[in-house]
Coordinates of C-alpha atoms and ligand atoms in Angstrom, one line a residue:
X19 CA -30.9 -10.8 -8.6
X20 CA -29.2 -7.9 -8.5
X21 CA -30.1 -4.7 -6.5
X22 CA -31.5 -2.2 -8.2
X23 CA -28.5 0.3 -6.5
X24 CA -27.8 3.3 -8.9
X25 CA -26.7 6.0 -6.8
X26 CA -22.5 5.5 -5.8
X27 CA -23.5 6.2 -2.0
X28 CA -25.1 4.9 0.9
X29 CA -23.9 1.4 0.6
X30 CA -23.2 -1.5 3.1
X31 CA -19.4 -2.1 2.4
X32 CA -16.8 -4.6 4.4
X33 CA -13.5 -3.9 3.7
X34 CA -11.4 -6.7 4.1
X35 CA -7.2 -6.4 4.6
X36 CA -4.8 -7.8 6.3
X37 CA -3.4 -4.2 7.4
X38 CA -5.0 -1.0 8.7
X39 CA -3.0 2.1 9.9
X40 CA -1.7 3.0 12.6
X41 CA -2.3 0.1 14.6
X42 CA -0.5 -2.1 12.4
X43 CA 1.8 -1.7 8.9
X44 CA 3.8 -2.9 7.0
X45 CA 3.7 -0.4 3.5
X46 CA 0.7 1.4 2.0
X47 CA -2.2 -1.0 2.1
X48 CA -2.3 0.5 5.7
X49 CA -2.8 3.6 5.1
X50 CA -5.2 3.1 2.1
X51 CA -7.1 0.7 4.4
X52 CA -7.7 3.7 7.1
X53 CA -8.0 6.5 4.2
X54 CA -10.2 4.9 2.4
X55 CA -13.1 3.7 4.1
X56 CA -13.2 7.5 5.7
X57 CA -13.4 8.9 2.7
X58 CA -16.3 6.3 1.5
X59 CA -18.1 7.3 4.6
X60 CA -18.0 10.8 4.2
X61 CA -19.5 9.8 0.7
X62 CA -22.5 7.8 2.8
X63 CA -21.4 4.3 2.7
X64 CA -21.4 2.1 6.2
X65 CA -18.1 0.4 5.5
X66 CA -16.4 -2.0 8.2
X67 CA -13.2 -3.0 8.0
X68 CA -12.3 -6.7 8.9
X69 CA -9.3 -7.7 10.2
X70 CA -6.9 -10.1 11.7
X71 CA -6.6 -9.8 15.5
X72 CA -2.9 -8.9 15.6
X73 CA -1.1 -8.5 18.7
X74 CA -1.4 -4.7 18.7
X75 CA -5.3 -4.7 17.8
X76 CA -6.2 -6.5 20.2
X77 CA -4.4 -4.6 22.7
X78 CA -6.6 -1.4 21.4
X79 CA -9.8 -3.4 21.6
X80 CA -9.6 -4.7 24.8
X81 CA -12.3 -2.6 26.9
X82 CA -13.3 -1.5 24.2
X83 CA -15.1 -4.3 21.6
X84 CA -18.5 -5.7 21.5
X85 CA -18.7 -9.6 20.2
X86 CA -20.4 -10.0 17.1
X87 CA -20.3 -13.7 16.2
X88 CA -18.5 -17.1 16.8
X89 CA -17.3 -18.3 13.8
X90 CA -16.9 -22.1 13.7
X91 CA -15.4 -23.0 10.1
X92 CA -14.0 -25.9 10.3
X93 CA -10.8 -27.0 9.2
X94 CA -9.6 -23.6 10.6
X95 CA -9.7 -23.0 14.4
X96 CA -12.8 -21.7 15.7
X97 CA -12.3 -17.5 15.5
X98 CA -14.5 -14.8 17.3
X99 CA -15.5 -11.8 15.5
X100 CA -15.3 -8.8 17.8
X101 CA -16.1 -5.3 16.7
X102 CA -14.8 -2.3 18.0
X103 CA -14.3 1.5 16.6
X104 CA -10.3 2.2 15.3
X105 CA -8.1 4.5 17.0
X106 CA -9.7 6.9 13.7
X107 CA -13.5 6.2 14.2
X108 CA -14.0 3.6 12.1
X109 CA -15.7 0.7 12.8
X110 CA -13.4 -2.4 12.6
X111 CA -14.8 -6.4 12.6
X112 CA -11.3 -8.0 14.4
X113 CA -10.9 -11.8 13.4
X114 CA -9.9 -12.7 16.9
X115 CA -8.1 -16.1 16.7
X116 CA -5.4 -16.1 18.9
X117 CA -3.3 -19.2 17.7
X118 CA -3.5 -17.6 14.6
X119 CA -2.8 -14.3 14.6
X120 CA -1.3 -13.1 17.9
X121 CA 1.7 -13.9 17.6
X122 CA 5.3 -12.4 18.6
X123 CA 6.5 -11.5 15.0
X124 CA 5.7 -9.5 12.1
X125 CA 2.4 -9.9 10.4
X126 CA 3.3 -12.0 7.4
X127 CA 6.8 -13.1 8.8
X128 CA 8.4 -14.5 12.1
X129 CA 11.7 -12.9 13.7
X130 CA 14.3 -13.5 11.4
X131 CA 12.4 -12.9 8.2
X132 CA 10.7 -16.0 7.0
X133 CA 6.8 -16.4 5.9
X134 CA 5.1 -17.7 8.9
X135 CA 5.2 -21.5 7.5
X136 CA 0.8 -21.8 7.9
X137 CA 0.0 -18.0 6.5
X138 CA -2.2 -20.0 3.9
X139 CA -4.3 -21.1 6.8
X140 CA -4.3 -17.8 8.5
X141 CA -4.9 -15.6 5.5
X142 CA -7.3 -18.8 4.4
X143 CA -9.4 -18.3 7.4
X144 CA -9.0 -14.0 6.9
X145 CA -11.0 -15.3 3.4
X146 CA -13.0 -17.6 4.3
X147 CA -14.5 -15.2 7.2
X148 CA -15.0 -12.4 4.7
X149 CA -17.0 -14.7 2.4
X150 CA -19.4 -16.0 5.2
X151 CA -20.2 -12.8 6.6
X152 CA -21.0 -11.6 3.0
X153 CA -23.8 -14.0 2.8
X154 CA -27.5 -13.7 3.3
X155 CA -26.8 -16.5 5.9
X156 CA -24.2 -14.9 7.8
X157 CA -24.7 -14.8 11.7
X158 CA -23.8 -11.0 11.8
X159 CA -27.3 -8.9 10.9
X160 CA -25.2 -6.4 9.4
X161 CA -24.5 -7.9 6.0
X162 CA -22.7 -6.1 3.0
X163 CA -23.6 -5.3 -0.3
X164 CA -20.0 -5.5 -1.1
X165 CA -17.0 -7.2 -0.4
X166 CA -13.9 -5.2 -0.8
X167 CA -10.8 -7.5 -1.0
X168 CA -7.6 -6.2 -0.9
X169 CA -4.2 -8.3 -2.1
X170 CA -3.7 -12.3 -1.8
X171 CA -4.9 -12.3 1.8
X172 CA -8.1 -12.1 0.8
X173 CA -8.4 -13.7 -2.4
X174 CA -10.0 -16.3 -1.8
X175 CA -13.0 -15.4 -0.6
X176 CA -14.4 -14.3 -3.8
X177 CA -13.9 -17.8 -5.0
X178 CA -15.9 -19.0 -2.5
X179 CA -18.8 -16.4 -3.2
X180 CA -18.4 -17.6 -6.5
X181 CA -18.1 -21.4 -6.4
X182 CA -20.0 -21.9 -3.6
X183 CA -23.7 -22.9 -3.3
X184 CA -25.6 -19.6 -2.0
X185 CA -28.3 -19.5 0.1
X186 CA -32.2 -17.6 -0.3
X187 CA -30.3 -13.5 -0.1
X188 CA -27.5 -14.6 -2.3
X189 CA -24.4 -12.8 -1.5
X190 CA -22.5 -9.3 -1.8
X191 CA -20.5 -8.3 -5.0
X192 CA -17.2 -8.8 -5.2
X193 CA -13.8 -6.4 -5.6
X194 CA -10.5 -7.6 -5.6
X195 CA -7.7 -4.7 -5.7
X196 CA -4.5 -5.4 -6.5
X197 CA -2.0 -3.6 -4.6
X198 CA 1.0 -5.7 -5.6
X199 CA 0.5 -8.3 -8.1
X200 CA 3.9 -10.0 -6.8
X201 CA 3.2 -11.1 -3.7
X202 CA 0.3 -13.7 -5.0
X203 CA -0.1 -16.4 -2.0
X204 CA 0.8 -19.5 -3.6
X205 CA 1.0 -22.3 -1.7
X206 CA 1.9 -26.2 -2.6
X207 CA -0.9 -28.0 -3.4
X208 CA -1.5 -29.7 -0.3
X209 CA -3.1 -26.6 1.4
X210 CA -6.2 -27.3 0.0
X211 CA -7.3 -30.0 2.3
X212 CA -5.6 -27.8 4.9
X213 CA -7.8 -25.0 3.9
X214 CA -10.9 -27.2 3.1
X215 CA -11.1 -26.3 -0.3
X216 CA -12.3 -29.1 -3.3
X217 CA -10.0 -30.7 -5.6
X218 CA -12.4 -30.0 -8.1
X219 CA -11.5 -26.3 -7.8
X220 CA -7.7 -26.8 -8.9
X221 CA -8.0 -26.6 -12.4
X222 CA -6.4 -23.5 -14.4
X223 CA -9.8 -21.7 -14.8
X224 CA -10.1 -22.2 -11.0
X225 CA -7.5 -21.5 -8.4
X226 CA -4.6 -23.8 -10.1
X227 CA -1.8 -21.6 -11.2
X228 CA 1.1 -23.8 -12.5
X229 CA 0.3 -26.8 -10.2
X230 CA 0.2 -24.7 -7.1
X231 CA -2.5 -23.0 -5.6
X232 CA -2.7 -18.8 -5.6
X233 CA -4.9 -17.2 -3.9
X234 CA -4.3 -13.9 -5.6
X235 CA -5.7 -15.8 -8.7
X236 CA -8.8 -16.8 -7.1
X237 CA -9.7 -13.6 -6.3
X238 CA -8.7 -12.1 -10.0
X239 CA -10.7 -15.1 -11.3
X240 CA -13.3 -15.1 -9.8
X241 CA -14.0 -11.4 -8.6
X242 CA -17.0 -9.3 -9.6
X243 CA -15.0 -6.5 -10.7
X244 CA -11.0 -6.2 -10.2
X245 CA -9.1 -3.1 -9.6
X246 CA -6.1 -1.7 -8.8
X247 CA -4.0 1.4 -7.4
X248 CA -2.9 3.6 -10.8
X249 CA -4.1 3.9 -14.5
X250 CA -0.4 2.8 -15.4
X251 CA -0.2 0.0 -13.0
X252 CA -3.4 -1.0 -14.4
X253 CA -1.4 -1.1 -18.2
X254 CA 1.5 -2.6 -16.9
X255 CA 0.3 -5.6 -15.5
X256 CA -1.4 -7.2 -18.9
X257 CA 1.8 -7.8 -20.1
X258 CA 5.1 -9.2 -19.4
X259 CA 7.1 -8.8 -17.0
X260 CA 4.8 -7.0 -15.0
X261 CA 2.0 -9.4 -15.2
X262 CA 4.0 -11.6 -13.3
X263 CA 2.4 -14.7 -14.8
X264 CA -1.1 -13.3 -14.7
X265 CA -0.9 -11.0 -17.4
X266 CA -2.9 -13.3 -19.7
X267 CA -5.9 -13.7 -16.8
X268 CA -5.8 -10.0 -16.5
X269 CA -6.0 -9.1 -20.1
X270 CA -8.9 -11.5 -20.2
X271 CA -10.5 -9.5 -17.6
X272 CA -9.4 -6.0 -18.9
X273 CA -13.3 -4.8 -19.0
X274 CA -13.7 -5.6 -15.6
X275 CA -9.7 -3.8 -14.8
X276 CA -9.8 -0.6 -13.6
X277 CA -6.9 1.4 -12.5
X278 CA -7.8 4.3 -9.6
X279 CA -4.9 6.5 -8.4
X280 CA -5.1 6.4 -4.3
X281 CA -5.1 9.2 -2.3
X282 CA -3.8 10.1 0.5
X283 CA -4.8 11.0 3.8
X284 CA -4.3 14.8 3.9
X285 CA -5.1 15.1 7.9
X286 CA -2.1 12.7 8.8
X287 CA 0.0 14.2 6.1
X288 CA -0.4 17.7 6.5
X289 CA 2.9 20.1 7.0
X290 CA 0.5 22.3 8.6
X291 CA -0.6 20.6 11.5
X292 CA 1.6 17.5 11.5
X293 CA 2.8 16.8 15.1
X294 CA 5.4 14.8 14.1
X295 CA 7.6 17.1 13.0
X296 CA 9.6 20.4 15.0
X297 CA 8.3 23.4 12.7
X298 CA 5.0 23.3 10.9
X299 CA 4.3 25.1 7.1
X300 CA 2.7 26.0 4.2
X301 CA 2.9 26.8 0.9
X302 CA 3.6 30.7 2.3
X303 CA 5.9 29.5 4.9
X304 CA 7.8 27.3 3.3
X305 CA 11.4 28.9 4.4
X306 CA 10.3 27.4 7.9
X307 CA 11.1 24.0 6.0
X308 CA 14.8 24.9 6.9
X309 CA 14.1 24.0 10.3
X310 CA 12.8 21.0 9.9
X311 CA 16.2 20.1 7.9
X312 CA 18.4 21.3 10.5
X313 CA 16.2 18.6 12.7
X314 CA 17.0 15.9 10.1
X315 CA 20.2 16.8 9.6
X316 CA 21.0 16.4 14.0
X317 CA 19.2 13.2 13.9
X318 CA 20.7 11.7 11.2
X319 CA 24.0 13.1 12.2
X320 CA 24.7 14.7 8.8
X321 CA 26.8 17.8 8.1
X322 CA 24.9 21.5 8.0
X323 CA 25.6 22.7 4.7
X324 CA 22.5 24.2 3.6
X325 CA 23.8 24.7 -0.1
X326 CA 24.4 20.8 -0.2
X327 CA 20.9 19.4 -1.4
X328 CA 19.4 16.5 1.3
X329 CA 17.9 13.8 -0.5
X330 CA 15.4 11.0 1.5
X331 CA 14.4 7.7 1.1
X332 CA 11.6 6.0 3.1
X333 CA 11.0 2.6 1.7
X334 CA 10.8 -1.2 2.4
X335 CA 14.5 -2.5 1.2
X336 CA 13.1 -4.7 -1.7
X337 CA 14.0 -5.6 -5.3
X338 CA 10.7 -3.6 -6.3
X339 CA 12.3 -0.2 -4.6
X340 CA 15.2 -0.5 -6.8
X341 CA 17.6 0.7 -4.2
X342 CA 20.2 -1.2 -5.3
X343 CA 20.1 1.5 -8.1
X344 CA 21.1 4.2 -5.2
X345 CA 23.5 1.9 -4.0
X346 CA 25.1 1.3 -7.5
X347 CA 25.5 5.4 -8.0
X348 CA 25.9 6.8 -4.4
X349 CA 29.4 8.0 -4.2
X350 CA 29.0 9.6 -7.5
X351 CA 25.8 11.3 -6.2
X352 CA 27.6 12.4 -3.1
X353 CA 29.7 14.0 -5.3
X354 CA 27.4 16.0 -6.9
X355 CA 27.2 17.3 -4.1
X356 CA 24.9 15.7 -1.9
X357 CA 23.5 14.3 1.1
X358 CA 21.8 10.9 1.9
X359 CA 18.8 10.6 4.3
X360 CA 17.8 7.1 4.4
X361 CA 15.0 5.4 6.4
X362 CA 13.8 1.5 5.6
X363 CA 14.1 -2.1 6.0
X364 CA 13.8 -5.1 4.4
X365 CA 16.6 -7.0 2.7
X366 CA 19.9 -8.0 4.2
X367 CA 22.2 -7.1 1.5
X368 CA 20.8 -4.0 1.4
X369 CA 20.2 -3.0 5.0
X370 CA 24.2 -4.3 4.6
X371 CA 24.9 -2.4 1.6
X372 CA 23.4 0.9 3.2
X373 CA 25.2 0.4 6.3
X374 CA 28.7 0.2 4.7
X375 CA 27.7 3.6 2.5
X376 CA 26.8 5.3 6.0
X377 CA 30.4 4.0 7.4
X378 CA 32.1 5.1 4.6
X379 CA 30.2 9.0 4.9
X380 CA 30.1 10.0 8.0
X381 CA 28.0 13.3 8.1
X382 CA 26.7 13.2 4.4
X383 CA 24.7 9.4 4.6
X384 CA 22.6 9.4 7.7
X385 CA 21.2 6.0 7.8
X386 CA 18.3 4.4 10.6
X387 CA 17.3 0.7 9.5
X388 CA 13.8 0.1 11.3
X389 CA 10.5 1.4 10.6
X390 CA 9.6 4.4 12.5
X391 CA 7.2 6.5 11.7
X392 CA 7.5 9.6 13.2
X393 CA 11.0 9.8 10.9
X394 CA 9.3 8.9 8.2
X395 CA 7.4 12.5 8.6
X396 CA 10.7 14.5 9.3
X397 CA 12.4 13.4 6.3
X398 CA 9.5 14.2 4.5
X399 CA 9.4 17.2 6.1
X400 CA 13.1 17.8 6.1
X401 CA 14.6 16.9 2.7
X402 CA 15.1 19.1 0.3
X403 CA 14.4 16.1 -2.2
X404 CA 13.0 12.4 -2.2
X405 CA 14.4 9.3 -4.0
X406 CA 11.9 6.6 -5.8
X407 CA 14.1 4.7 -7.9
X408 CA 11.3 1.9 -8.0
X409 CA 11.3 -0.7 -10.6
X410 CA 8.0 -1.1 -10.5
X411 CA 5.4 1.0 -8.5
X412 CA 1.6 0.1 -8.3
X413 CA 0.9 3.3 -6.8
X414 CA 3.1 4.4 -4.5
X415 CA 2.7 6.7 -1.4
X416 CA 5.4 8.6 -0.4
X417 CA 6.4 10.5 -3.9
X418 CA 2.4 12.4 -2.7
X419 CA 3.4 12.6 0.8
X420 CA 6.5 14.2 -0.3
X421 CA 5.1 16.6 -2.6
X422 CA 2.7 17.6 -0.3
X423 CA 5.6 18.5 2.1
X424 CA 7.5 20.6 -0.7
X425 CA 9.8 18.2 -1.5
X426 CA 10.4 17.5 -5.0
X427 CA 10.8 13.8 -6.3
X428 CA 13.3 12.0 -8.2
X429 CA 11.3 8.8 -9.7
X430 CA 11.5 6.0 -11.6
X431 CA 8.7 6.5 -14.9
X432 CA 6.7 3.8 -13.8
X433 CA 3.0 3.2 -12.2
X434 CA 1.6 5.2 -9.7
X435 CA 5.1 7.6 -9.9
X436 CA 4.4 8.2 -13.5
X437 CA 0.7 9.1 -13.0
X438 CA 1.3 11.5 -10.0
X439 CA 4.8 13.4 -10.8
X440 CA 5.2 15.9 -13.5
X441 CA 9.0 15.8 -15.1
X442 CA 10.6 18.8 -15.0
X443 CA 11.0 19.1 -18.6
X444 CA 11.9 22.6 -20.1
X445 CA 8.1 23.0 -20.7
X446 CA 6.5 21.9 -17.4
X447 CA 9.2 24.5 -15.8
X448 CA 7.8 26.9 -18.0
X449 CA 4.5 26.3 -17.6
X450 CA 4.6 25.8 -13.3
X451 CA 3.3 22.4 -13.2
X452 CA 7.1 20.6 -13.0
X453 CA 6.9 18.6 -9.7
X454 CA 10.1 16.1 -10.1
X455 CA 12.4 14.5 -11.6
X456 CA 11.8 11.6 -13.8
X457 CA 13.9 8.9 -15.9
X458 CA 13.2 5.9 -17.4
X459 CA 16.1 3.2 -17.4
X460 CA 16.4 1.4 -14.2
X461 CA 20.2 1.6 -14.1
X462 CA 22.4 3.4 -11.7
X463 CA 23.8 6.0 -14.3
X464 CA 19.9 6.7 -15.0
X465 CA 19.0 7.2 -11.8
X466 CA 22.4 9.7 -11.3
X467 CA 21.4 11.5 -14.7
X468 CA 18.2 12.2 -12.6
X469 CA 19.9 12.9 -9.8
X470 CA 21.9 15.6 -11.2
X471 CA 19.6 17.1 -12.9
X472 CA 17.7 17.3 -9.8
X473 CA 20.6 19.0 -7.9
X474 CA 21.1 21.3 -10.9
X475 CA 17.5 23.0 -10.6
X476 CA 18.0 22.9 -6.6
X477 CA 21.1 25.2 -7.4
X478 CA 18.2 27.4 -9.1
X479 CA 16.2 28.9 -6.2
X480 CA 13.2 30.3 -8.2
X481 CA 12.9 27.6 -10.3
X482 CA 13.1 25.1 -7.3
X483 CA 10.4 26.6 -5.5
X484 CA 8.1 26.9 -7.9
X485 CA 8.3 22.7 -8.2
X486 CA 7.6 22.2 -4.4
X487 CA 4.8 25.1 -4.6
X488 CA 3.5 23.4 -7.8
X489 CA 4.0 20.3 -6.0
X490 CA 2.2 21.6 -2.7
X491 CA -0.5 22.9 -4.9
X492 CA -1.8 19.6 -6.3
X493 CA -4.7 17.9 -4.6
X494 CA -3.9 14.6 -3.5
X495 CA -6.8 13.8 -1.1
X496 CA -9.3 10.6 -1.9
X497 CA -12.3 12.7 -2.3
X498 CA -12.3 12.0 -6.3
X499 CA -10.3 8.3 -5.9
X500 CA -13.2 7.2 -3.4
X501 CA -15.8 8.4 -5.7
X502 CA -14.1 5.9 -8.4
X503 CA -14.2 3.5 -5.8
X504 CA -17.7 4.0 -4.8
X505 CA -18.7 3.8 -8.3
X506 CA -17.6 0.5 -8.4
X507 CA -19.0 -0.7 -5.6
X508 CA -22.9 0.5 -7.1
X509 CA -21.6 -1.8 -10.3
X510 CA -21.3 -4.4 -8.3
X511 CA -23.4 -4.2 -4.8
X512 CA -25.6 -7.0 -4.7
X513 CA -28.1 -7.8 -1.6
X514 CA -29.8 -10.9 -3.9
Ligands
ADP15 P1 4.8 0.0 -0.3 O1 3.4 -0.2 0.2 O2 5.1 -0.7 -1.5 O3 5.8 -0.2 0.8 P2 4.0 2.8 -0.5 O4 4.7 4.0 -1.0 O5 2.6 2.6 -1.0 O6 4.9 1.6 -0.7 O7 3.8 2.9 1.1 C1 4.8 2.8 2.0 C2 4.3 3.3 3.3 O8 5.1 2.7 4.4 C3 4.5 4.8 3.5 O9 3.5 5.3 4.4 C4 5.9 4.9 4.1 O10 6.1 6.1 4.7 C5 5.9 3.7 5.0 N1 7.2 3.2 5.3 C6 7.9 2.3 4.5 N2 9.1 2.0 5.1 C7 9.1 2.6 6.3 C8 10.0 2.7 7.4 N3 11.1 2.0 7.4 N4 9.6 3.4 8.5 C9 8.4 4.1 8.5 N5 7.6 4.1 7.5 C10 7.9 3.4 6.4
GLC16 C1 1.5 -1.7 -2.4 C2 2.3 -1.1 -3.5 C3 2.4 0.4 -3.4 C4 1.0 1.0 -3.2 C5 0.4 0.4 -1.9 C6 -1.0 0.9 -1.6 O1 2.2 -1.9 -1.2 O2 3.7 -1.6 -3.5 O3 2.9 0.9 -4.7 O4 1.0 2.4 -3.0 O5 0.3 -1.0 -2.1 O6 -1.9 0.6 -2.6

């Protein structure tokens, strides 16, 4: 039966995800996995985040966790489930299964770039520990009212909520957000004995997706209530291409779809007291900005010409981020004039492809390939502009960040970038609310139209302050999102 919960606060959340910031990241789910659950506890929920024991979190919680639970679930290697507050206060349940998880690599992928070869059995056993401990027989005493699952890592646990026999209690409600519907875990079909699931359960109305097994469908099938990371996004994916094969299981579910803008955490992202940058500012201090360029500009090794606009990019180097689209129109955009600021990694050809561009421009590309994130915060800080040319974007992060840090963005029309950036169209510069730069076609002479538009306002000082004020203005923070959010957990929460 379900609880008689009404009131969007004061509930008993766990938060599963295979990434929480800073201790370990890979894109945005981290952040929105440490933004989040503060901002649902400031509302009143108790929300713990589980996660794997990663190298780098278990390095923070040694000294400092308290051992919760052995978790013996056969097929998967016995795990222990320590808990320990984050480097941010939260309270985090650690999967600590050392063969598993702590490993000399990146989180999803070993050295080299290729998918660890048994990440269905460790993001199996990520599921399958979120599902027992949201039962009425779990051996934690702390037991959620909802289970907050977060990409294919943790699909399947709400399938085995779902399918599984419960016990006197019941079980939690379910949410599955979709960050990225194309990463979907699928695997061949002979992970299921692997991950001690039934044959019974691969059928097509089960966790069969054309004869292979996806654990993003799981959770999307079998979910309580689904959502993911923009209204757009939420559009986009019920139909082709974006659907990426699931568009006609999501359109079926569209009453239980919804799509919530994140927010961002304004305390890490804040020009005003970030410490990862040389000169902190405000909206009234914005001409201090210049120094934070000048600091971009000597790291990056670019030329100091502040009439020449600096454009940055902080991105993953995949299809998705449409880079290829910068690539295909960058000496045309230096022309314009401008400069390049670049900051990612990811791809080959295009870690390549970026390389040769920085060879080629000495002092007008400045190029790191890595992830670091304190540069991530000067070139947000630092450039005058910031390049999305994404093809698709569920959300996206960095176009708020950027406005936040008055810089204007140049952005593909598309998801999250369409729902949080106002196009500088003759009447949003009229009106003040102009924040970017958007275009539609994901072509390279699209993305230059953009471009040069872009540096054409730039040229116009008034007019180019009043988008990163408007821009600075706008409030980004989760405090509405995570009301959404903890709306939909009082739909769901279930203690019965
Ligand atoms: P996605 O999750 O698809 O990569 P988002 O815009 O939601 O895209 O989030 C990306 C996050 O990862 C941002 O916080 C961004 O600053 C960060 N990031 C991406 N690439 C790098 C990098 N090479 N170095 C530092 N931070 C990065
Ligand atoms: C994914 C998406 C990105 C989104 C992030 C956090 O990585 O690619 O658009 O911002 O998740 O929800």
């Amino acid at each position: 039966m379900a609880s008689p919960v009404v009131t969007p606060t004061g509930m008993r959340v766990l938060f599963a995800t295979s990434e929480a910031a800073p201790l370990v990241k890979t894109g945005g789910l981290a952040d929105v996995s440490s933004a989040l659950p503060a901002a649902l506890a400031r509302l009143g929920s108790d929300v713990r985040v589980l996660l794997p024991g990663y190298g780098p979190v278990l390095a923070w919680i040694e000294g400092r966790g308290t051992p919760l639970a052995t978790l013996s679930l056969p097929p998967f290697p016995d795990a222990r489930l320590v808990e320990a507050r984050g480097p941010d206060g939260r309270m985090l349940w650690v999967l600590d299964c050392p063969p598993l998880f702590a490993r000399d690599g990146g989180l999803y992928q070993r050295r080299g770039g290729d998918d660890w070869p048994d990440n269905d059995v460790r993001f199996g056993l990520l599921s399958r520990a979120a599902a027992v401990l949201s039962r009425a027989d779990s051996p934690v005493a702390w037991r959620p009212e909802v289970l907050h699952c977060n990409d294919w890592q943790t699909g399947l646990a709400p399938a085995w909520l779902a399918l599984e026999p419960l016990p006197p209690g019941g079980r939690a409600g379910t949410v599955m957000t979709i960050h990225n519907l194309a990463y979907q875990g699928v695997f061949a079909p002979d992970s299921l004995p692997r991950l001690g699931l039934p044959w019974d359960w691969f059928r097509p109305d089960g966790v069969e997706f054309w004869g292979q097994l996806s654990f993003l469908k799981a959770g999307l099938q079998f979910a309580d209530a689904l959502s993911t990371v923009s209204p757009t996004y939420a559009q986009e994916i019920r139909q082709e291409p974006l659907g990426f094969g699931l568009q006609g299981l999501l359109a079926w579910r569209a009453r239980d779809l919804v799509g919530i803008l994140n927010g961002i955490d304004v305390d890490v992202w804040d020009p005003a007291s970030d410490p990862l940058i040389p000169q902190r500012y405000d909206a009234r201090t914005l001409a201090q900005k210049a120094e934070n360029r000048a600091a971009l500009r000597t790291r990056l090794g670019l030329d100091v010409d502040a009439s020449v606009p600096l454009a940055g990019v902080v991105s993953r180097f995949a299809h998705q981020k449409g880079l290829d689209l910068l690539i295909g129109c960058a000496e045309r955009a230096l022309a314009l004039p401008m400069q390049l600021a670049v900051l990612g990694s990811g791809d080959p050809i295009l870690e390549t492809a970026f390389q040769d561009l920085a060879a080629r421009h000495p002092g007008r590309v400045g190029l790191l390939t890595g992830f670091d994130e304190s540069l991530s915060h000067l070139i947000e800080a630092g450039a005058d502009l910031f390049v999305m040319p994404s093809r698709y974007e569920p959300c996206g992060l960095n176009q708020m960040y950027s406005q936040r840090y008055g810089t204007p963005v140049v952005a593909r029309r598309t998801g999250g970038l369409a729902d949080s950036i106002v196009d500088a169209t003759p009447e949003h510069l009229a009106d003040g609310t102009a924040t970017g730069v958007l275009f539609d076609a994901a072509t390279p002479d699209a993305l230059l139209a953009a471009l040069a538009r872009a540096a054409a306002l730039f040229a116009d000082r008034p007019a180019w302050r009043r988008m990163q004020q408007a821009g600075m203005a706008r409030d980004f923070s989760w405090d509405a999102a995570a009301r959404a959010v903890a709306a939909l957990h009082a739909r769901v929460a279930r203690t019965g």
